[in-house]
PDB file of C-alpha atoms in Angstrom:
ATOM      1  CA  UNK A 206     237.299-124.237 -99.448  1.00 77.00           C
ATOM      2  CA  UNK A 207     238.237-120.846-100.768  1.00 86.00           C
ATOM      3  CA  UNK A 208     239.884-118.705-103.694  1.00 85.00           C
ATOM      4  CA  UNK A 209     243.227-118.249-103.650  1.00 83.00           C
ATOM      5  CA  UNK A 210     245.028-115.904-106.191  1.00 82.00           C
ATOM      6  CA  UNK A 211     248.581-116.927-107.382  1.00 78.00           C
ATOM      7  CA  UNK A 212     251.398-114.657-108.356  1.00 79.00           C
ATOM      8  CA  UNK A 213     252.818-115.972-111.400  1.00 80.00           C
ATOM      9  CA  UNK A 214     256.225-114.466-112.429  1.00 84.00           C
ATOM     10  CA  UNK A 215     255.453-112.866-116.362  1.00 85.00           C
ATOM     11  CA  UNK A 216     257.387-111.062-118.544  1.00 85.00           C
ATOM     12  CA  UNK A 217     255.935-108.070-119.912  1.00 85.00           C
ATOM     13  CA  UNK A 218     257.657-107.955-123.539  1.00 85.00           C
ATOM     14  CA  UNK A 219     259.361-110.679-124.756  1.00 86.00           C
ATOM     15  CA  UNK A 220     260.942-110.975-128.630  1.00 86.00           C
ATOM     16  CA  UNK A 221     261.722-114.137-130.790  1.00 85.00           C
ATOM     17  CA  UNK A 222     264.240-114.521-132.742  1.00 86.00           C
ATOM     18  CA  UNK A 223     264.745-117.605-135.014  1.00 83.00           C
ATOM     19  CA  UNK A 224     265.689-119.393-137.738  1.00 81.00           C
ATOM     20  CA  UNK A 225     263.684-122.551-139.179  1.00 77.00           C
ATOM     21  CA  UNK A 226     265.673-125.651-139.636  1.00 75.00           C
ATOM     22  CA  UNK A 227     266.655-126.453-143.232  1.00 69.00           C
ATOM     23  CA  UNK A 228     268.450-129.275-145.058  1.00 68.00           C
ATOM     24  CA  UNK A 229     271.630-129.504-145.694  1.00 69.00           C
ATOM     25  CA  UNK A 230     271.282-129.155-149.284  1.00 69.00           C
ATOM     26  CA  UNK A 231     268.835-126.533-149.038  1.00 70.00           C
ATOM     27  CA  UNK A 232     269.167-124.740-145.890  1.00 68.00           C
ATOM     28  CA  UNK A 233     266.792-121.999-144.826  1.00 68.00           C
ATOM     29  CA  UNK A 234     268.663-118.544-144.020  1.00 73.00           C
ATOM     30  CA  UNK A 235     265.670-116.609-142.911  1.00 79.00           C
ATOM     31  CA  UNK A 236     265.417-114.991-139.404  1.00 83.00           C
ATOM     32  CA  UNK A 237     261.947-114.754-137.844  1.00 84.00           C
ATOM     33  CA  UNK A 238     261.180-111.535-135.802  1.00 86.00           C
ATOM     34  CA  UNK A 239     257.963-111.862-133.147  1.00 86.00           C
ATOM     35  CA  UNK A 240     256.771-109.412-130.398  1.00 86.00           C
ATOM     36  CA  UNK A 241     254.972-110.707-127.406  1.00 86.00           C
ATOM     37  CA  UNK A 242     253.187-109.535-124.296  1.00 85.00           C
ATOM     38  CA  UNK A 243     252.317-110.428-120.514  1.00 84.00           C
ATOM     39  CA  UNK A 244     254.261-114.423-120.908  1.00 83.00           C
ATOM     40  CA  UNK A 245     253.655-116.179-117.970  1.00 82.00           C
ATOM     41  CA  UNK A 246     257.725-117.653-116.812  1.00 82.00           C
ATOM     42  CA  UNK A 247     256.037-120.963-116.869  1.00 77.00           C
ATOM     43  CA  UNK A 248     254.748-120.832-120.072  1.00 76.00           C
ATOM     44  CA  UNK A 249     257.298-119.588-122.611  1.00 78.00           C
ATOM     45  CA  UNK A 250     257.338-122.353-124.534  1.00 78.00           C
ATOM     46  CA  UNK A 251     253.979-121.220-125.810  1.00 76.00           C
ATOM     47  CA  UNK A 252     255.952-118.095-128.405  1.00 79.00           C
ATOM     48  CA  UNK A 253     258.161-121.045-129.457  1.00 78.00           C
ATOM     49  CA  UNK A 254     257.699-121.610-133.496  1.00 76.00           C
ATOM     50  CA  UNK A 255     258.344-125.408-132.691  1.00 72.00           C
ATOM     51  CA  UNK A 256     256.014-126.892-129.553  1.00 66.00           C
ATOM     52  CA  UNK A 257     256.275-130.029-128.239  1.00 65.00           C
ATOM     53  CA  UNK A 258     252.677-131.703-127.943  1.00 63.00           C
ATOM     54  CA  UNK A 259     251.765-133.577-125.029  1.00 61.00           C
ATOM     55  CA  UNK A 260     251.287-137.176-124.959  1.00 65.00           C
ATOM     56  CA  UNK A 261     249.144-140.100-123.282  1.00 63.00           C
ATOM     57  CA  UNK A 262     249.785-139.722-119.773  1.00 68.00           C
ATOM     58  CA  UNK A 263     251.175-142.209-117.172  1.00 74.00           C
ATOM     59  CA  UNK A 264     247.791-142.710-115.865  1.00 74.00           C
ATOM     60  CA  UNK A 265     246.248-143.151-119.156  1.00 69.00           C
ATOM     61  CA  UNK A 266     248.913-146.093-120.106  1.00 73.00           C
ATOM     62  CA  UNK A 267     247.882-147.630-116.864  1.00 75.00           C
ATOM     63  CA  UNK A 268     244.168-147.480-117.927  1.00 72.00           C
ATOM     64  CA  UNK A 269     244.624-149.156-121.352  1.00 68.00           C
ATOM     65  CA  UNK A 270     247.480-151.761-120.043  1.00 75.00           C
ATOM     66  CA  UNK A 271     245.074-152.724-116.552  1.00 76.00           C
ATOM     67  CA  UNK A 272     242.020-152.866-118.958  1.00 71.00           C
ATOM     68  CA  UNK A 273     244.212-155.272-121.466  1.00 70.00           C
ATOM     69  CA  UNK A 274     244.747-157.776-118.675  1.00 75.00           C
ATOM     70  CA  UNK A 275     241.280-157.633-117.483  1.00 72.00           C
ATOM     71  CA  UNK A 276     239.997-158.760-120.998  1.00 68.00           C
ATOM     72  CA  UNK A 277     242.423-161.023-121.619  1.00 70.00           C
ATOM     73  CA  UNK A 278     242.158-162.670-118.063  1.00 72.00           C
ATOM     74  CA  UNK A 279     238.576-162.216-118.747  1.00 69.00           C
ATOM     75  CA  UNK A 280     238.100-163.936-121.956  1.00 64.00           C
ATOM     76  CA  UNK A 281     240.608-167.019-121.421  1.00 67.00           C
ATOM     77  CA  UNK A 282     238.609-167.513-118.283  1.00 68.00           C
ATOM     78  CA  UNK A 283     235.176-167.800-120.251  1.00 64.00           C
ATOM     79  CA  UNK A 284     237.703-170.298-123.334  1.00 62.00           C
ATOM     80  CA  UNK A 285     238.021-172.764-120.908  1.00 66.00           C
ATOM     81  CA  UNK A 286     235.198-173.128-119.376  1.00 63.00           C
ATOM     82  CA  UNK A 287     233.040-176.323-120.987  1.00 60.00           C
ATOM     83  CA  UNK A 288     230.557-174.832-122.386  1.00 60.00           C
ATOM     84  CA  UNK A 289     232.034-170.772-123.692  1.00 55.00           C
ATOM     85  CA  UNK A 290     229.023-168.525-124.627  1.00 64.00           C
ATOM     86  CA  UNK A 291     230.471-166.459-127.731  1.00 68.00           C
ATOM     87  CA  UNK A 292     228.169-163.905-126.662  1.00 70.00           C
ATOM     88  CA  UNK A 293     229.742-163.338-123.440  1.00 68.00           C
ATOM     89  CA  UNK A 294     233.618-163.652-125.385  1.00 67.00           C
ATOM     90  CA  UNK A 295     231.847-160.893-127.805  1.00 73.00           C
ATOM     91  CA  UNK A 296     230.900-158.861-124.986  1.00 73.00           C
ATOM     92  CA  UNK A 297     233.812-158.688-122.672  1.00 69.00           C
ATOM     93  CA  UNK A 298     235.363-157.777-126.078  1.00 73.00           C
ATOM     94  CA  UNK A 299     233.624-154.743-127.238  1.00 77.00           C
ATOM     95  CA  UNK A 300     233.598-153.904-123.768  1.00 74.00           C
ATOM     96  CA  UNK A 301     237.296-153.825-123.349  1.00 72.00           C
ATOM     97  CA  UNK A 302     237.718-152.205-126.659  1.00 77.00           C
ATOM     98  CA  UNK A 303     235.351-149.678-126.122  1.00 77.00           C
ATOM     99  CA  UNK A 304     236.520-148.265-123.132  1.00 73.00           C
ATOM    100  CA  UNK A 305     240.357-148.308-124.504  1.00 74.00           C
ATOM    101  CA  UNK A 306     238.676-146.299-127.680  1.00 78.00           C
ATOM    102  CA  UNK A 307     236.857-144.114-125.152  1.00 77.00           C
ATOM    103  CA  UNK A 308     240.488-143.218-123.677  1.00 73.00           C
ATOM    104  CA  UNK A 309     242.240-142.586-126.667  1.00 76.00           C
ATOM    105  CA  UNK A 310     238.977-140.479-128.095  1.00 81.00           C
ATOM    106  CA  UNK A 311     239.089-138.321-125.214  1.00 79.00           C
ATOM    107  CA  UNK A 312     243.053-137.821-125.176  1.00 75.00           C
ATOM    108  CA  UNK A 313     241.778-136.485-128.903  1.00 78.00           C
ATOM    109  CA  UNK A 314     239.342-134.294-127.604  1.00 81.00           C
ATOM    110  CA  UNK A 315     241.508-132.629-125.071  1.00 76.00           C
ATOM    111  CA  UNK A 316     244.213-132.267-127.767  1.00 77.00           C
ATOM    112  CA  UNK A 317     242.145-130.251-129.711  1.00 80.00           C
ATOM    113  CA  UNK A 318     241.137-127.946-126.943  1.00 79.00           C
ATOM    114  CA  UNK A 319     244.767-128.026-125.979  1.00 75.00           C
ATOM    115  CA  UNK A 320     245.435-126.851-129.817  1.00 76.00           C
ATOM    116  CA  UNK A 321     242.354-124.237-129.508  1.00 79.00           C
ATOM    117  CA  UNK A 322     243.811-122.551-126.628  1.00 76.00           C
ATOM    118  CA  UNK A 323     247.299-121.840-127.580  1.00 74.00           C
ATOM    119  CA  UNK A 324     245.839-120.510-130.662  1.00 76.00           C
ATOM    120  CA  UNK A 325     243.938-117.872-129.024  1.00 78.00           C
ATOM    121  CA  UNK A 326     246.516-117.060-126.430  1.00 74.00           C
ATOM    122  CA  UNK A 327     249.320-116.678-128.913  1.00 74.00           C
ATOM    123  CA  UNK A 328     246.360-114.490-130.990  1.00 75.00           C
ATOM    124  CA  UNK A 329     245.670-112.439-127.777  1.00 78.00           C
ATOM    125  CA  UNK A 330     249.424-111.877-126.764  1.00 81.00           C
ATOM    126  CA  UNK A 331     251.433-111.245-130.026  1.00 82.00           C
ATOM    127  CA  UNK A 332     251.949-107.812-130.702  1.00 82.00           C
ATOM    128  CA  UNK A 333     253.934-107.597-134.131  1.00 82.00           C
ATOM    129  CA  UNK A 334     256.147-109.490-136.322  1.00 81.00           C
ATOM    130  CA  UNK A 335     258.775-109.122-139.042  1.00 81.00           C
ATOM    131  CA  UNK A 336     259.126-105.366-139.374  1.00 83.00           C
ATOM    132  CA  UNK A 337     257.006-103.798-136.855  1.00 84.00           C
ATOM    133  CA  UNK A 338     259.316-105.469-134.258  1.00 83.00           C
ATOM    134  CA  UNK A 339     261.748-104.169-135.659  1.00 84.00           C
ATOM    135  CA  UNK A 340     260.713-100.698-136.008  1.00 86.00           C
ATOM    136  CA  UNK A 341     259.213-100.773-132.262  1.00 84.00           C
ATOM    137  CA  UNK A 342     262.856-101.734-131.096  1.00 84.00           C
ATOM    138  CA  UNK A 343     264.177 -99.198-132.981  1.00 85.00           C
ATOM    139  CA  UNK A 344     261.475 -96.884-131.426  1.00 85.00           C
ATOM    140  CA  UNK A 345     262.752 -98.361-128.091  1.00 85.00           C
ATOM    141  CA  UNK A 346     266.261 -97.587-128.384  1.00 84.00           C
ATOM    142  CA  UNK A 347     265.241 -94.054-129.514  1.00 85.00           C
ATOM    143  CA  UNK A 348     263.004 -93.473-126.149  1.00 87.00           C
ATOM    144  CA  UNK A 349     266.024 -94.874-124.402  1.00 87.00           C
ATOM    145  CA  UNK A 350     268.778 -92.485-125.266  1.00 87.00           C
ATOM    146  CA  UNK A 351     266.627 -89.398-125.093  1.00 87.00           C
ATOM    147  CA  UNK A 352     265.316 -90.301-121.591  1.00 89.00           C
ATOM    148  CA  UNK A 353     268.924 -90.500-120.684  1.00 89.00           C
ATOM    149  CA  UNK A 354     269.742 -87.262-121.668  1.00 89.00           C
ATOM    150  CA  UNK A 355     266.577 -85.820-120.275  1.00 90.00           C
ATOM    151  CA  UNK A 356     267.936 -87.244-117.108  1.00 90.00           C
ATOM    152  CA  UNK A 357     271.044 -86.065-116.890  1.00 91.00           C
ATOM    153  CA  UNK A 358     270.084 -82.479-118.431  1.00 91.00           C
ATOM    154  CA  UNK A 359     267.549 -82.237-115.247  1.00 90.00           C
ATOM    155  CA  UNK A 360     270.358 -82.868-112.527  1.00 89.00           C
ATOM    156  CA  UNK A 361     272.621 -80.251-113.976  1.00 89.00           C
ATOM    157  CA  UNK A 362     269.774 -78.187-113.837  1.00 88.00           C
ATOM    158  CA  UNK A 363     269.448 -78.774-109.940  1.00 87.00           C
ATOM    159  CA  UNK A 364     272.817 -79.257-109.115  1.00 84.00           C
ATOM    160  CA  UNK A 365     274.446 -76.291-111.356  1.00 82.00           C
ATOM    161  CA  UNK A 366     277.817 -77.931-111.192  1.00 84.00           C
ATOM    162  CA  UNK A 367     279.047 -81.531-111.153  1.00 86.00           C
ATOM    163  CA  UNK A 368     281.585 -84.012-112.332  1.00 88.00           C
ATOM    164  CA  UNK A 369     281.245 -87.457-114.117  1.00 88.00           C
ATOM    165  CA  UNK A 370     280.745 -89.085-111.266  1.00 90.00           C
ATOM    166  CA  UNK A 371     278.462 -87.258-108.921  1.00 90.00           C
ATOM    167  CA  UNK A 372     276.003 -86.754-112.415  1.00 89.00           C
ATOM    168  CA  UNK A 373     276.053 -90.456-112.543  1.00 90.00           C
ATOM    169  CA  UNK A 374     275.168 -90.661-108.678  1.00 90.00           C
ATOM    170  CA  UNK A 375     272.584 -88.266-108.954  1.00 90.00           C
ATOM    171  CA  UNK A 376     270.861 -89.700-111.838  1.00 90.00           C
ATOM    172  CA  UNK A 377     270.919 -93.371-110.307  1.00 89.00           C
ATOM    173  CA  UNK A 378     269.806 -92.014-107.187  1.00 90.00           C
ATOM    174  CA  UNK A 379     266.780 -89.945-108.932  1.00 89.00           C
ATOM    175  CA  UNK A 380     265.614 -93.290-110.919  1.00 89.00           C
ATOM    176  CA  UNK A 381     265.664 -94.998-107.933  1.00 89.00           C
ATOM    177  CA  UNK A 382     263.792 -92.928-105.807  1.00 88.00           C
ATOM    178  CA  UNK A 383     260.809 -91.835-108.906  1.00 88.00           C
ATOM    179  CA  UNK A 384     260.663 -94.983-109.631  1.00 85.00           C
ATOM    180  CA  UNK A 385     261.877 -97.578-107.227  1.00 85.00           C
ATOM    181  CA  UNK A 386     264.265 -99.203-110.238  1.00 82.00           C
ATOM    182  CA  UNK A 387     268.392 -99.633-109.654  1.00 85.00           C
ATOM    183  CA  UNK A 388     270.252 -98.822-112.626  1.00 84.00           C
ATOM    184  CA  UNK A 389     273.873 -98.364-114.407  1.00 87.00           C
ATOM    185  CA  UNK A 390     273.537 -94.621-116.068  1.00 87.00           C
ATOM    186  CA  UNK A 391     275.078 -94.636-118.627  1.00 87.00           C
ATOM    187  CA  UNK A 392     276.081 -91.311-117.626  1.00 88.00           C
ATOM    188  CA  UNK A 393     279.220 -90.868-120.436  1.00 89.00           C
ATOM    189  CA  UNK A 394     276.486 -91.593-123.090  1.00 89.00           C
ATOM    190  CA  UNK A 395     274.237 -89.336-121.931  1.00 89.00           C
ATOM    191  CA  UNK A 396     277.190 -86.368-121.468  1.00 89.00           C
ATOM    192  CA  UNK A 397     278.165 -87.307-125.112  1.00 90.00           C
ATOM    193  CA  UNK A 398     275.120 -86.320-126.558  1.00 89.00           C
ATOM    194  CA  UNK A 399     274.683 -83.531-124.568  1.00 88.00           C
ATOM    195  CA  UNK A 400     277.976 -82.035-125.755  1.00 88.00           C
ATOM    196  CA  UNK A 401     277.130 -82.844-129.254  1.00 88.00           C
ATOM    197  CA  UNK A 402     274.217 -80.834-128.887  1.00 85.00           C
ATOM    198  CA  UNK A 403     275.923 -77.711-127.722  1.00 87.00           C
ATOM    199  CA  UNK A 404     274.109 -77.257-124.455  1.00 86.00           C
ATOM    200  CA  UNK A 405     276.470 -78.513-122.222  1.00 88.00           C
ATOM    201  CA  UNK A 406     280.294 -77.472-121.170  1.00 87.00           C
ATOM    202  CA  UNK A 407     283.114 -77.990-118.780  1.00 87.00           C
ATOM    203  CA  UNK A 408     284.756 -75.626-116.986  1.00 85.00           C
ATOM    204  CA  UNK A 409     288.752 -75.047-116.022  1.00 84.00           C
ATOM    205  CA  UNK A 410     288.124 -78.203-113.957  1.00 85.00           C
ATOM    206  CA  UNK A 411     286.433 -80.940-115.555  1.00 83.00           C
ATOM    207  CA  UNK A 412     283.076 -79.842-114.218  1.00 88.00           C
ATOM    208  CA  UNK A 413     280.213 -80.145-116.562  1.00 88.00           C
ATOM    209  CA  UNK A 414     277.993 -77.058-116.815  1.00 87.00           C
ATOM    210  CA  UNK A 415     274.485 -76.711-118.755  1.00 87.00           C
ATOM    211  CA  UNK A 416     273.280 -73.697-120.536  1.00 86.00           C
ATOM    212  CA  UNK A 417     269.771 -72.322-119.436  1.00 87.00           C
ATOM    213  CA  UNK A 418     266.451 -74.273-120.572  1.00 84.00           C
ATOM    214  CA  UNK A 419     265.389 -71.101-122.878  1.00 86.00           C
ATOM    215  CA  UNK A 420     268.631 -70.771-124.496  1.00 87.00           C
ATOM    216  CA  UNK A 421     269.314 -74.848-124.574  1.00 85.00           C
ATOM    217  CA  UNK A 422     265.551 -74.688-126.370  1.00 84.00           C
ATOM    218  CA  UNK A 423     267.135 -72.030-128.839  1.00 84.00           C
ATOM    219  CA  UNK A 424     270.089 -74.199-129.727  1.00 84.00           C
ATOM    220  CA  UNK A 425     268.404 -77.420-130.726  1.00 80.00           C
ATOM    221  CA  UNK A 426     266.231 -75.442-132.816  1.00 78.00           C
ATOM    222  CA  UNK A 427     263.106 -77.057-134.221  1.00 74.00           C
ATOM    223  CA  UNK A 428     263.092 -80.755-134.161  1.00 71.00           C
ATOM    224  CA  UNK A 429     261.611 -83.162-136.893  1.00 67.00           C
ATOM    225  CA  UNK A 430     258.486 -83.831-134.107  1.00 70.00           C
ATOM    226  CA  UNK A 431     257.806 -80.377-134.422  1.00 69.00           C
ATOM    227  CA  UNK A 432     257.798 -79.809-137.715  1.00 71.00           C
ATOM    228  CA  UNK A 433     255.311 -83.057-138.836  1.00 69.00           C
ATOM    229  CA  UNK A 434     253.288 -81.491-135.442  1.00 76.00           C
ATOM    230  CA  UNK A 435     253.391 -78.252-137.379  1.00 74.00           C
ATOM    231  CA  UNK A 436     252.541 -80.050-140.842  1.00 75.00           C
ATOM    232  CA  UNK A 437     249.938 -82.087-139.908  1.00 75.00           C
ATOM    233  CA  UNK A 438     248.186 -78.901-138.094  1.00 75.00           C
ATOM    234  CA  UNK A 439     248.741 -76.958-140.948  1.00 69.00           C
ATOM    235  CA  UNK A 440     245.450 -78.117-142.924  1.00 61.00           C
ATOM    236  CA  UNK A 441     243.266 -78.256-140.462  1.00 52.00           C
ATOM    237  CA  UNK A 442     243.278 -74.800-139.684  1.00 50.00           C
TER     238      UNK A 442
END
């Protein structure tokens, strides 16, 4: 006998979005916003709001119908005999009934534990809710885009020159290699925003150009991160 350790598929973030079933006279228009971590594939039904509970197993219906017949076998056998002791009828009766009540107790028990730890896992692996999701998605998004044109700012860089298409080669090609992911750039995005900033151009032939890191730092100016940095330093010296 020995240890074995299991790979288990698991999500690292996972939202929830729902909406609670209403009547039809009343019906229930809110939408429910939860943040998860580290879900095990097999066990997302654990960050549903509505969990089905398990039930008396197959092998605990065969326990309560095999101990039925035994009684009942049991005490019609000690009815027809001549002379029935009542205390034996009594017996094989709170015996049978005991163990049946022993079965269902313990289907209880493990219920309850069952109940206790989807508590604390949901406790240990919910990040946020309701407007903190939200805001963290919005976060997300933000990270996103400027990571894109981080990206494609750093390949102009290197490469001095290049059209559309070799940018979006050479930024799949850098993600993949950094960090062993395959992607689809969204290379026009990125190009958009860079253009919008003023630190890119194109020249006479559709080639997209960058201007220098100093002087791209000098255009974008001072950005609302520096300035709280700035504020927030302010008092302290």
């Amino acid at each position: 006998m020995s240890k074995m350790t299991i790979q288990e598929p698991t999500f690292d973030r996972m939202i929830v979005v729902y909406r609670q079933a209403g009547m039809k006279a009343k019906p229930s228009r809110g939408i429910f916003v939860k943040h998860f971590k580290n879900i095990p594939m097999a066990d997302m039904e654990i960050v549903l709001p509505e969990k089905k509970n398990p039930t008396l197993t197959p092998m605990d219906w065969v326990k309560f119908l095999i101990s039925a017949v035994i009684g009942l076998v049991t005490l019609v056998g000690s009815l027809e005999m001549p002379k029935a002791d009542v205390w034996v009828v009594i017996a094989i009766m709170s015996g049978v009934i005991g163990y049946c009540a022993k079965i269902y107790f313990t289907f209880q028990q493990n219920m309850t534990l069952y109940q206790n730890l989807i508590t604390k896992s949901m406790y240990d692996k919910q990040l946020d809710s309701g407007k903190g999701t939200l805001l963290h998605l919005c976060d997300d998004v933000i990270q996103q885009e400027v990571k894109e044109v981080i990206i494609s700012y750093y390949i102009l860089m290197e490469q001095g020159k290049a059209t559309i298409q070799d940018l979006d080669l050479h930024c799949e090609e850098l993600i993949k290699e950094e960090f062993g992911a395959e992607c689809n750039f969204d290379v026009h995005d990125a190009v958009k925003k860079l253009e919008k900033l003023g630190i890119v151009h194109r020249d006479s032939i559709g080639r997209i150009l960058c201007a220098p890191l100093k002087r791209a730092n000098e255009i974008i100016g001072t950005t609302t991160e520096e300035m709280v940095t700035r504020a927030q330093q302010s008092p302290a010296s």
